[in-house]
Amino acid sequence: MRVPFIAGNWKMFKTIASAKVFADEFKDLKANKEIKVAICAPYTQLAALVEAFKDTEIGVGAQNVHYEAEGAFTGEISLPMLKEIGVDYCIIGHSERREYFNETDEAVNKKVKMLLEDGSITPILCVGESLEVREAGEEASFVEEQIEKDFAGISADKAGNVVIAYEPVWAIGTGKTATPDQADSMCKTIREKIKALYDESVSESIIIQYGGSVKPANSKEILTMGDIDGALVGGASLKSEDFKGIINF
Ligand code: PEP
């Protein structure tokens, strides 16, 4: 039984003060089902959120990490720094990082491997195709190739600890949601790819989220699909009531 997992991605929004206001409103969350929940926030807000959620089941995640433990990498944040704060998750390879910060599958793979080898922070690995790729009908092969590159060199005993977020780039922040069938079909393709790379026990246990304009009004139809195990939520995770509405789909 895969326990659904819904994570918010605050991107570059909020301050420590407004994150604390959100946490006050959100920490009394009463989920209507067994579910895992996390907020992935900017670095400066992480310590405040870990403190605010310390007596709850709500997890806290970062949105990026460098693949080296330390070094001359001005402006970067390392795994030991995140561990010191006590975060539970880290988004890796979000399409905005791939597009605006030239993050390659090679770098994404190094980051995922590093997190899995350490084992204290769960990677939320984002994959997904652009509109151009979908219009060319090449979305399945594109995402399969991302999975192959991002999981390169990762052993079967570790692979199942990755959370995969399927996020079609054309549906992120655009208000255009993939239809439940489009989203489910790609999550199934990803699960089959994981089975081909590893085995059925990994593919049946791995958590695959959908992300792209998920909101309270559409979360039920998306999250009740067979191969979708949760959501990565951007805009609609910024307001506690909206995020609670998505969680209690
Ligand atoms: C995201 O940032 O991962 C995302 C899915 O954003 P939105 O929900 O706003 O489309």
Tab-separated table of C-alpha atoms and ligand atoms in Angstrom:
chain	number	residue	atom	x	y	z
A	1	MET	CA	0.000	0.000	0.000
A	2	ARG	CA	1.516	3.299	-1.090
A	3	VAL	CA	0.729	6.106	1.357
A	4	PRO	CA	-0.135	9.261	-0.611
A	5	PHE	CA	2.313	12.140	-0.282
A	6	ILE	CA	1.455	15.775	-0.940
A	7	ALA	CA	4.229	18.367	-0.863
A	8	GLY	CA	4.012	22.114	-1.278
A	9	ASN	CA	6.666	23.948	-3.261
A	10	TRP	CA	6.818	27.560	-2.158
A	11	LYS	CA	9.418	28.439	-4.807
A	12	MET	CA	10.795	31.965	-4.068
A	13	PHE	CA	7.787	33.150	-2.072
A	14	LYS	CA	7.244	34.171	1.564
A	15	THR	CA	9.579	35.500	4.252
A	16	ILE	CA	10.378	33.996	7.655
A	17	ALA	CA	7.561	36.114	9.119
A	18	SER	CA	4.932	35.022	6.595
A	19	ALA	CA	6.114	31.385	6.762
A	20	LYS	CA	5.472	31.483	10.526
A	21	VAL	CA	1.959	32.857	9.953
A	22	PHE	CA	1.277	29.995	7.516
A	23	ALA	CA	2.682	27.425	9.979
A	24	ASP	CA	0.415	28.719	12.759
A	25	GLU	CA	-2.632	28.293	10.525
A	26	PHE	CA	-1.511	24.961	9.099
A	27	LYS	CA	-0.037	22.966	11.980
A	28	ASP	CA	-3.472	21.922	13.298
A	29	LEU	CA	-4.062	20.087	9.997
A	30	LYS	CA	-6.454	17.181	10.493
A	31	ALA	CA	-6.096	14.938	7.493
A	32	ASN	CA	-9.151	12.836	6.613
A	33	LYS	CA	-6.989	9.878	5.532
A	34	GLU	CA	-3.513	8.392	6.002
A	35	ILE	CA	-1.277	10.790	4.121
A	36	LYS	CA	2.183	12.338	4.241
A	37	VAL	CA	2.484	16.121	3.944
A	38	ALA	CA	5.459	18.453	3.577
A	39	ILE	CA	6.308	22.052	2.762
A	40	CYS	CA	9.388	22.730	0.609
A	41	ALA	CA	10.446	26.293	1.348
A	42	PRO	CA	13.302	28.710	0.581
A	43	TYR	CA	16.439	28.053	2.657
A	44	THR	CA	15.978	31.044	4.964
A	45	GLN	CA	12.587	29.750	6.161
A	46	LEU	CA	13.578	26.129	6.818
A	47	ALA	CA	14.723	26.430	10.443
A	48	ALA	CA	11.571	28.339	11.423
A	49	LEU	CA	9.360	25.710	9.754
A	50	VAL	CA	11.212	22.765	11.348
A	51	GLU	CA	10.650	24.456	14.725
A	52	ALA	CA	6.995	25.280	13.996
A	53	PHE	CA	6.150	21.720	12.871
A	54	LYS	CA	8.284	19.856	15.453
A	55	ASP	CA	5.290	18.331	17.314
A	56	THR	CA	3.407	17.476	14.120
A	57	GLU	CA	3.701	14.929	11.301
A	58	ILE	CA	4.251	17.725	8.754
A	59	GLY	CA	7.601	17.427	7.010
A	60	VAL	CA	9.866	20.203	5.780
A	61	GLY	CA	11.859	20.193	2.557
A	62	ALA	CA	14.441	22.293	0.726
A	63	GLN	CA	14.197	23.044	-2.993
A	64	ASN	CA	17.791	22.320	-4.050
A	65	VAL	CA	21.150	21.148	-2.695
A	66	HIS	CA	24.701	21.065	-4.073
A	67	TYR	CA	26.203	17.645	-4.835
A	68	GLU	CA	29.456	18.378	-3.006
A	69	ALA	CA	29.601	18.293	0.805
A	70	GLU	CA	31.601	21.539	0.931
A	71	GLY	CA	33.828	23.706	-1.227
A	72	ALA	CA	34.290	26.969	-3.102
A	73	PHE	CA	30.747	27.153	-4.509
A	74	THR	CA	29.575	30.662	-3.688
A	75	GLY	CA	25.844	30.889	-3.097
A	76	GLU	CA	25.268	27.134	-2.783
A	77	ILE	CA	23.959	25.055	0.143
A	78	SER	CA	25.235	21.573	1.044
A	79	LEU	CA	23.692	18.407	2.440
A	80	PRO	CA	25.424	18.745	5.858
A	81	MET	CA	23.932	22.255	6.130
A	82	LEU	CA	20.423	20.925	5.445
A	83	LYS	CA	20.916	18.016	7.841
A	84	GLU	CA	21.922	20.431	10.576
A	85	ILE	CA	18.563	22.205	10.176
A	86	GLY	CA	16.729	18.855	10.216
A	87	VAL	CA	14.869	18.903	6.902
A	88	ASP	CA	13.165	15.724	5.686
A	89	TYR	CA	12.981	16.253	1.906
A	90	CYS	CA	14.738	18.049	-0.923
A	91	ILE	CA	13.295	18.798	-4.351
A	92	ILE	CA	15.818	17.908	-7.054
A	93	GLY	CA	15.725	18.900	-10.731
A	94	HIS	CA	12.614	21.102	-10.673
A	95	SER	CA	11.925	22.297	-14.222
A	96	GLU	CA	12.572	25.903	-13.157
A	97	ARG	CA	16.094	24.898	-12.045
A	98	ARG	CA	16.641	22.928	-15.245
A	99	GLU	CA	15.417	25.863	-17.367
A	100	TYR	CA	16.766	28.974	-15.582
A	101	PHE	CA	19.864	27.558	-13.859
A	102	ASN	CA	20.997	25.112	-16.547
A	103	GLU	CA	20.680	22.111	-14.252
A	104	THR	CA	21.529	18.999	-16.259
A	105	ASP	CA	20.478	15.373	-15.750
A	106	GLU	CA	24.104	14.692	-14.812
A	107	ALA	CA	23.939	17.171	-11.906
A	108	VAL	CA	20.479	15.932	-10.932
A	109	ASN	CA	21.785	12.362	-10.851
A	110	LYS	CA	24.727	13.355	-8.615
A	111	LYS	CA	22.380	15.106	-6.186
A	112	VAL	CA	19.913	12.196	-5.999
A	113	LYS	CA	22.760	9.707	-5.503
A	114	MET	CA	24.307	11.805	-2.747
A	115	LEU	CA	20.994	12.070	-0.857
A	116	LEU	CA	20.321	8.326	-1.180
A	117	GLU	CA	23.807	7.371	-0.031
A	118	ASP	CA	23.443	9.565	3.038
A	119	GLY	CA	19.869	8.434	3.637
A	120	SER	CA	18.613	11.200	5.925
A	121	ILE	CA	16.837	13.420	3.365
A	122	THR	CA	14.381	12.041	0.788
A	123	PRO	CA	14.822	13.378	-2.755
A	124	ILE	CA	11.712	14.546	-4.624
A	125	LEU	CA	12.961	14.139	-8.180
A	126	CYS	CA	11.107	16.220	-10.769
A	127	VAL	CA	10.758	15.103	-14.374
A	128	GLY	CA	8.470	16.290	-17.156
A	129	GLU	CA	8.271	17.380	-20.752
A	130	SER	CA	7.872	20.810	-22.372
A	131	LEU	CA	4.885	21.752	-24.525
A	132	GLU	CA	7.073	21.407	-27.627
A	133	VAL	CA	7.953	17.815	-26.732
A	134	ARG	CA	4.297	16.944	-25.998
A	135	GLU	CA	3.097	18.509	-29.261
A	136	ALA	CA	5.665	16.387	-31.093
A	137	GLY	CA	4.167	13.301	-29.383
A	138	GLU	CA	7.512	12.493	-27.764
A	139	GLU	CA	6.569	12.958	-24.104
A	140	ALA	CA	6.869	9.311	-23.053
A	141	SER	CA	10.334	8.756	-24.553
A	142	PHE	CA	11.513	12.141	-23.214
A	143	VAL	CA	10.452	11.378	-19.625
A	144	GLU	CA	11.769	7.796	-19.842
A	145	GLU	CA	15.147	9.178	-20.869
A	146	GLN	CA	15.131	11.623	-17.944
A	147	ILE	CA	14.362	8.740	-15.557
A	148	GLU	CA	17.151	6.637	-17.070
A	149	LYS	CA	19.713	9.459	-16.717
A	150	ASP	CA	18.549	10.628	-13.285
A	151	PHE	CA	18.644	7.070	-11.842
A	152	ALA	CA	21.983	6.124	-13.477
A	153	GLY	CA	24.166	4.158	-11.064
A	154	ILE	CA	21.480	3.987	-8.352
A	155	SER	CA	20.998	0.492	-6.937
A	156	ALA	CA	17.636	-1.261	-6.505
A	157	ASP	CA	17.867	-1.173	-2.706
A	158	LYS	CA	18.069	2.656	-2.807
A	159	ALA	CA	15.909	3.532	-5.838
A	160	GLY	CA	12.613	2.994	-4.014
A	161	ASN	CA	13.496	5.775	-1.566
A	162	VAL	CA	13.154	8.401	-4.299
A	163	VAL	CA	9.858	10.271	-4.635
A	164	ILE	CA	9.273	11.034	-8.320
A	165	ALA	CA	7.229	14.108	-9.249
A	166	TYR	CA	5.878	14.076	-12.807
A	167	GLU	CA	5.477	17.730	-13.687
A	168	PRO	CA	4.697	18.568	-17.314
A	169	VAL	CA	6.391	21.941	-17.802
A	170	TRP	CA	3.386	23.277	-19.737
A	171	ALA	CA	1.153	22.753	-16.683
A	172	ILE	CA	3.362	24.452	-14.071
A	173	GLY	CA	2.070	27.828	-12.927
A	174	THR	CA	0.014	28.163	-16.110
A	175	GLY	CA	-3.407	27.138	-14.799
A	176	LYS	CA	-3.360	24.366	-17.441
A	177	THR	CA	-3.675	21.045	-15.641
A	178	ALA	CA	-2.947	17.781	-17.403
A	179	THR	CA	-6.178	15.789	-17.612
A	180	PRO	CA	-6.371	13.031	-14.989
A	181	ASP	CA	-5.874	10.494	-17.816
A	182	GLN	CA	-2.814	12.299	-19.232
A	183	ALA	CA	-1.256	12.561	-15.753
A	184	ASP	CA	-2.062	8.972	-14.793
A	185	SER	CA	-0.850	7.597	-18.100
A	186	MET	CA	2.574	9.254	-17.698
A	187	CYS	CA	2.843	8.139	-14.057
A	188	LYS	CA	2.141	4.588	-15.298
A	189	THR	CA	4.829	4.971	-17.976
A	190	ILE	CA	7.271	6.093	-15.278
A	191	ARG	CA	6.321	3.131	-13.065
A	192	GLU	CA	6.906	0.758	-15.992
A	193	LYS	CA	10.281	2.364	-16.662
A	194	ILE	CA	11.240	1.877	-13.004
A	195	LYS	CA	10.171	-1.767	-13.289
A	196	ALA	CA	12.349	-2.192	-16.393
A	197	LEU	CA	15.337	-0.558	-14.657
A	198	TYR	CA	14.831	-2.405	-11.343
A	199	ASP	CA	12.024	-4.815	-10.479
A	200	GLU	CA	8.356	-4.954	-9.579
A	201	SER	CA	8.884	-4.512	-5.855
A	202	VAL	CA	10.602	-1.149	-6.513
A	203	SER	CA	8.062	-0.040	-9.136
A	204	GLU	CA	5.068	-0.971	-6.998
A	205	SER	CA	6.365	0.759	-3.877
A	206	ILE	CA	7.850	3.949	-5.354
A	207	ILE	CA	5.793	7.121	-4.815
A	208	ILE	CA	4.955	9.053	-7.995
A	209	GLN	CA	3.397	12.487	-7.587
A	210	TYR	CA	1.755	14.672	-10.218
A	211	GLY	CA	2.483	18.406	-10.259
A	212	GLY	CA	1.081	21.200	-12.392
A	213	SER	CA	-1.693	23.615	-11.370
A	214	VAL	CA	-3.178	21.283	-8.738
A	215	LYS	CA	-5.801	23.123	-6.658
A	216	PRO	CA	-8.654	22.213	-4.294
A	217	ALA	CA	-11.115	22.113	-7.200
A	218	ASN	CA	-9.200	19.475	-9.191
A	219	SER	CA	-7.220	17.533	-6.557
A	220	LYS	CA	-9.779	14.732	-6.092
A	221	GLU	CA	-10.036	13.779	-9.771
A	222	ILE	CA	-6.231	13.718	-10.077
A	223	LEU	CA	-5.340	12.086	-6.769
A	224	THR	CA	-7.785	9.205	-7.074
A	225	MET	CA	-6.121	7.923	-10.276
A	226	GLY	CA	-4.428	4.533	-9.873
A	227	ASP	CA	-0.810	5.433	-10.633
A	228	ILE	CA	-0.784	8.911	-9.029
A	229	ASP	CA	0.326	8.724	-5.397
A	230	GLY	CA	0.215	12.375	-4.457
A	231	ALA	CA	1.014	15.855	-5.684
A	232	LEU	CA	3.711	18.500	-5.772
A	233	VAL	CA	1.806	21.765	-5.424
A	234	GLY	CA	3.182	25.203	-6.218
A	235	GLY	CA	0.845	28.220	-6.163
A	236	ALA	CA	-1.987	26.545	-4.240
A	237	SER	CA	0.342	25.572	-1.362
A	238	LEU	CA	0.932	29.213	-0.421
A	239	LYS	CA	-2.451	29.614	1.303
A	240	SER	CA	-3.071	27.253	4.210
A	241	GLU	CA	-6.792	26.831	3.461
A	242	ASP	CA	-6.149	25.928	-0.193
A	243	PHE	CA	-3.400	23.485	0.728
A	244	LYS	CA	-5.596	21.840	3.388
A	245	GLY	CA	-8.358	21.574	0.780
A	246	ILE	CA	-6.012	19.715	-1.597
A	247	ILE	CA	-4.834	17.367	1.166
A	248	ASN	CA	-8.394	16.544	2.223
A	249	PHE	CA	-9.480	15.737	-1.337
B	1	PEP	C1	5.552	23.367	-8.920
B	1	PEP	O1	6.130	24.420	-8.717
B	1	PEP	O2	6.156	22.314	-8.701
B	1	PEP	C2	4.165	23.407	-9.404
B	1	PEP	C3	3.570	22.277	-9.702
B	1	PEP	O3	3.579	24.640	-9.494
B	1	PEP	P1	2.012	24.968	-9.710
B	1	PEP	O4	1.235	24.055	-8.793
B	1	PEP	O5	1.857	26.402	-9.344
B	1	PEP	O6	1.689	24.688	-11.143
